[in-house]
Amino acid sequence: MSKEERNITWQASSLNRQDRENNNGHRSRTIWFTGLSGAGKSSIAFALERYLHEHGVRCYVLDGDNVRHGLNRDLGFTAADRQENLRRIGEVCKLMVDAGLLVLSAFISPHAEDREMVRQLFEPEDFVEIYVRCSIEECERRDPKGLYKKARKGEIPHFTGISAPYDIPTSPSFIIDTEQYSIEEAIQEIVEHLQQIGALVLPSHLNQR
């Protein structure tokens, strides 16, 4: 059904994204963390959120588990449900970027085509994909939520890395290997990369456009 058939139109605000960015004192972007369960996506995203908050950046973490408590509580883990999960999150990220926020999204997002679907919602410079790399062996050794153990017993179907595939990103903006870096070191590496590509300019150094 088309938008016309649903009788809906986009209601424009008198404020635009640049107005909000200028008010916040920094630019808005979506930073998308992808990787296996246990790789460290959420740990890095929340640590980065704290770092950015302390440096005056208005940001928010969208975490894979957290959104399934509310917004996506009706979705399972089939390929179709995973795709819809990411589609919804991508749309939320798009709104938050328009609100002038830096969004830190931590999702396994195992399928390359689904990550590309989300990427296409944004202008190229507004979506930064970071691959949080960690071997399946190390992720399983960590197993912070006990999910790998359950998956090995067949208690969790469609579990990425065990009974469902993970498409390794072929051209992410950045790769952080959590077997090589501590969380603190990873944050410094990521911040440096974001600054180098212009995705992050801390408020005290912001050049108004």
mmCIF file with all atom_site columns, N, CA and C in Angstrom, residues 137-165:
data_model
loop_
_atom_site.group_PDB
_atom_site.id
_atom_site.type_symbol
_atom_site.label_atom_id
_atom_site.label_alt_id
_atom_site.label_comp_id
_atom_site.label_asym_id
_atom_site.label_entity_id
_atom_site.label_seq_id
_atom_site.pdbx_PDB_ins_code
_atom_site.Cartn_x
_atom_site.Cartn_y
_atom_site.Cartn_z
_atom_site.occupancy
_atom_site.B_iso_or_equiv
_atom_site.pdbx_formal_charge
_atom_site.auth_seq_id
_atom_site.auth_comp_id
_atom_site.auth_asym_id
_atom_site.auth_atom_id
_atom_site.pdbx_PDB_model_num
ATOM 1  N N  . GLU A 1 137 ? 35.791 -18.916 18.837 1.00 0.00 ? 137 GLU A N  1
ATOM 2  C CA . GLU A 1 137 ? 36.333 -19.653 19.979 1.00 0.00 ? 137 GLU A CA 1
ATOM 3  C C  . GLU A 1 137 ? 36.420 -18.766 21.228 1.00 0.00 ? 137 GLU A C  1
ATOM 4  N N  . GLU A 1 138 ? 36.881 -17.535 21.031 1.00 0.00 ? 138 GLU A N  1
ATOM 5  C CA . GLU A 1 138 ? 37.001 -16.618 22.163 1.00 0.00 ? 138 GLU A CA 1
ATOM 6  C C  . GLU A 1 138 ? 35.626 -16.163 22.640 1.00 0.00 ? 138 GLU A C  1
ATOM 7  N N  . CYS A 1 139 ? 34.721 -15.906 21.705 1.00 0.00 ? 139 CYS A N  1
ATOM 8  C CA . CYS A 1 139 ? 33.361 -15.508 22.090 1.00 0.00 ? 139 CYS A CA 1
ATOM 9  C C  . CYS A 1 139 ? 32.703 -16.611 22.909 1.00 0.00 ? 139 CYS A C  1
ATOM 10 N N  . GLU A 1 140 ? 32.920 -17.842 22.485 1.00 0.00 ? 140 GLU A N  1
ATOM 11 C CA . GLU A 1 140 ? 32.331 -18.973 23.204 1.00 0.00 ? 140 GLU A CA 1
ATOM 12 C C  . GLU A 1 140 ? 33.004 -19.165 24.554 1.00 0.00 ? 140 GLU A C  1
ATOM 13 N N  . ARG A 1 141 ? 34.284 -18.881 24.623 1.00 0.00 ? 141 ARG A N  1
ATOM 14 C CA . ARG A 1 141 ? 34.974 -18.986 25.909 1.00 0.00 ? 141 ARG A CA 1
ATOM 15 C C  . ARG A 1 141 ? 34.443 -17.946 26.887 1.00 0.00 ? 141 ARG A C  1
ATOM 16 N N  . ARG A 1 142 ? 34.213 -16.725 26.383 1.00 0.00 ? 142 ARG A N  1
ATOM 17 C CA . ARG A 1 142 ? 33.671 -15.665 27.237 1.00 0.00 ? 142 ARG A CA 1
ATOM 18 C C  . ARG A 1 142 ? 32.236 -15.992 27.638 1.00 0.00 ? 142 ARG A C  1
ATOM 19 N N  . ASP A 1 143 ? 31.395 -16.235 26.648 1.00 0.00 ? 143 ASP A N  1
ATOM 20 C CA . ASP A 1 143 ? 29.980 -16.579 26.819 1.00 0.00 ? 143 ASP A CA 1
ATOM 21 C C  . ASP A 1 143 ? 29.341 -15.844 28.004 1.00 0.00 ? 143 ASP A C  1
ATOM 22 N N  . PRO A 1 144 ? 29.343 -14.500 27.999 1.00 0.00 ? 144 PRO A N  1
ATOM 23 C CA . PRO A 1 144 ? 28.883 -13.739 29.163 1.00 0.00 ? 144 PRO A CA 1
ATOM 24 C C  . PRO A 1 144 ? 27.440 -13.990 29.559 1.00 0.00 ? 144 PRO A C  1
ATOM 25 N N  . LYS A 1 145 ? 26.603 -14.393 28.610 1.00 0.00 ? 145 LYS A N  1
ATOM 26 C CA . LYS A 1 145 ? 25.182 -14.621 28.918 1.00 0.00 ? 145 LYS A CA 1
ATOM 27 C C  . LYS A 1 145 ? 24.819 -16.109 28.939 1.00 0.00 ? 145 LYS A C  1
ATOM 28 N N  . GLY A 1 146 ? 25.817 -16.963 28.739 1.00 0.00 ? 146 GLY A N  1
ATOM 29 C CA . GLY A 1 146 ? 25.547 -18.398 28.722 1.00 0.00 ? 146 GLY A CA 1
ATOM 30 C C  . GLY A 1 146 ? 24.795 -18.862 27.487 1.00 0.00 ? 146 GLY A C  1
ATOM 31 N N  . LEU A 1 147 ? 24.820 -18.045 26.427 1.00 0.00 ? 147 LEU A N  1
ATOM 32 C CA . LEU A 1 147 ? 24.037 -18.356 25.236 1.00 0.00 ? 147 LEU A CA 1
ATOM 33 C C  . LEU A 1 147 ? 24.676 -19.427 24.361 1.00 0.00 ? 147 LEU A C  1
ATOM 34 N N  . TYR A 1 148 ? 25.994 -19.411 24.288 1.00 0.00 ? 148 TYR A N  1
ATOM 35 C CA . TYR A 1 148 ? 26.666 -20.418 23.467 1.00 0.00 ? 148 TYR A CA 1
ATOM 36 C C  . TYR A 1 148 ? 26.438 -21.816 24.048 1.00 0.00 ? 148 TYR A C  1
ATOM 37 N N  . LYS A 1 149 ? 26.473 -21.907 25.356 1.00 0.00 ? 149 LYS A N  1
ATOM 38 C CA . LYS A 1 149 ? 26.243 -23.200 26.009 1.00 0.00 ? 149 LYS A CA 1
ATOM 39 C C  . LYS A 1 149 ? 24.839 -23.716 25.677 1.00 0.00 ? 149 LYS A C  1
ATOM 40 N N  . LYS A 1 150 ? 23.866 -22.806 25.717 1.00 0.00 ? 150 LYS A N  1
ATOM 41 C CA . LYS A 1 150 ? 22.491 -23.203 25.390 1.00 0.00 ? 150 LYS A CA 1
ATOM 42 C C  . LYS A 1 150 ? 22.374 -23.564 23.917 1.00 0.00 ? 150 LYS A C  1
ATOM 43 N N  . ALA A 1 151 ? 23.052 -22.789 23.074 1.00 0.00 ? 151 ALA A N  1
ATOM 44 C CA . ALA A 1 151 ? 22.993 -23.058 21.636 1.00 0.00 ? 151 ALA A CA 1
ATOM 45 C C  . ALA A 1 151 ? 23.591 -24.415 21.303 1.00 0.00 ? 151 ALA A C  1
ATOM 46 N N  . ARG A 1 152 ? 24.698 -24.760 21.970 1.00 0.00 ? 152 ARG A N  1
ATOM 47 C CA . ARG A 1 152 ? 25.330 -26.064 21.739 1.00 0.00 ? 152 ARG A CA 1
ATOM 48 C C  . ARG A 1 152 ? 24.414 -27.216 22.148 1.00 0.00 ? 152 ARG A C  1
ATOM 49 N N  . LYS A 1 153 ? 23.529 -26.942 23.100 1.00 0.00 ? 153 LYS A N  1
ATOM 50 C CA . LYS A 1 153 ? 22.581 -27.962 23.554 1.00 0.00 ? 153 LYS A CA 1
ATOM 51 C C  . LYS A 1 153 ? 21.321 -27.991 22.691 1.00 0.00 ? 153 LYS A C  1
ATOM 52 N N  . GLY A 1 154 ? 21.244 -27.074 21.728 1.00 0.00 ? 154 GLY A N  1
ATOM 53 C CA . GLY A 1 154 ? 20.067 -27.020 20.873 1.00 0.00 ? 154 GLY A CA 1
ATOM 54 C C  . GLY A 1 154 ? 18.901 -26.278 21.479 1.00 0.00 ? 154 GLY A C  1
ATOM 55 N N  . GLU A 1 155 ? 19.155 -25.562 22.575 1.00 0.00 ? 155 GLU A N  1
ATOM 56 C CA . GLU A 1 155 ? 18.079 -24.846 23.262 1.00 0.00 ? 155 GLU A CA 1
ATOM 57 C C  . GLU A 1 155 ? 17.771 -23.498 22.636 1.00 0.00 ? 155 GLU A C  1
ATOM 58 N N  . ILE A 1 156 ? 18.697 -22.977 21.803 1.00 0.00 ? 156 ILE A N  1
ATOM 59 C CA . ILE A 1 156 ? 18.482 -21.711 21.112 1.00 0.00 ? 156 ILE A CA 1
ATOM 60 C C  . ILE A 1 156 ? 18.644 -21.950 19.619 1.00 0.00 ? 156 ILE A C  1
ATOM 61 N N  . PRO A 1 157 ? 17.533 -21.927 18.865 1.00 0.00 ? 157 PRO A N  1
ATOM 62 C CA . PRO A 1 157 ? 17.650 -22.100 17.407 1.00 0.00 ? 157 PRO A CA 1
ATOM 63 C C  . PRO A 1 157 ? 18.135 -20.811 16.750 1.00 0.00 ? 157 PRO A C  1
ATOM 64 N N  . HIS A 1 158 ? 18.668 -20.935 15.554 1.00 0.00 ? 158 HIS A N  1
ATOM 65 C CA . HIS A 1 158 ? 19.105 -19.783 14.757 1.00 0.00 ? 158 HIS A CA 1
ATOM 66 C C  . HIS A 1 158 ? 20.108 -18.920 15.520 1.00 0.00 ? 158 HIS A C  1
ATOM 67 N N  . PHE A 1 159 ? 21.057 -19.549 16.200 1.00 0.00 ? 159 PHE A N  1
ATOM 68 C CA . PHE A 1 159 ? 22.033 -18.783 16.978 1.00 0.00 ? 159 PHE A CA 1
ATOM 69 C C  . PHE A 1 159 ? 23.264 -18.513 16.121 1.00 0.00 ? 159 PHE A C  1
ATOM 70 N N  . THR A 1 160 ? 23.567 -17.242 15.937 1.00 0.00 ? 160 THR A N  1
ATOM 71 C CA . THR A 1 160 ? 24.654 -16.830 15.049 1.00 0.00 ? 160 THR A CA 1
ATOM 72 C C  . THR A 1 160 ? 25.997 -17.416 15.479 1.00 0.00 ? 160 THR A C  1
ATOM 73 N N  . GLY A 1 161 ? 26.681 -18.022 14.541 1.00 0.00 ? 161 GLY A N  1
ATOM 74 C CA . GLY A 1 161 ? 27.990 -18.610 14.802 1.00 0.00 ? 161 GLY A CA 1
ATOM 75 C C  . GLY A 1 161 ? 27.923 -20.091 15.121 1.00 0.00 ? 161 GLY A C  1
ATOM 76 N N  . ILE A 1 162 ? 26.737 -20.556 15.522 1.00 0.00 ? 162 ILE A N  1
ATOM 77 C CA . ILE A 1 162 ? 26.558 -21.974 15.860 1.00 0.00 ? 162 ILE A CA 1
ATOM 78 C C  . ILE A 1 162 ? 25.610 -22.636 14.871 1.00 0.00 ? 162 ILE A C  1
ATOM 79 N N  . SER A 1 163 ? 24.369 -22.164 14.835 1.00 0.00 ? 163 SER A N  1
ATOM 80 C CA . SER A 1 163 ? 23.370 -22.751 13.945 1.00 0.00 ? 163 SER A CA 1
ATOM 81 C C  . SER A 1 163 ? 22.868 -21.763 12.897 1.00 0.00 ? 163 SER A C  1
ATOM 82 N N  . ALA A 1 164 ? 23.476 -20.595 12.839 1.00 0.00 ? 164 ALA A N  1
ATOM 83 C CA . ALA A 1 164 ? 23.138 -19.582 11.834 1.00 0.00 ? 164 ALA A CA 1
ATOM 84 C C  . ALA A 1 164 ? 24.417 -18.857 11.443 1.00 0.00 ? 164 ALA A C  1
ATOM 85 N N  . PRO A 1 165 ? 24.524 -18.431 10.193 1.00 0.00 ? 165 PRO A N  1
ATOM 86 C CA . PRO A 1 165 ? 25.778 -17.835 9.709  1.00 0.00 ? 165 PRO A CA 1
ATOM 87 C C  . PRO A 1 165 ? 25.958 -16.382 10.124 1.00 0.00 ? 165 PRO A C  1
#
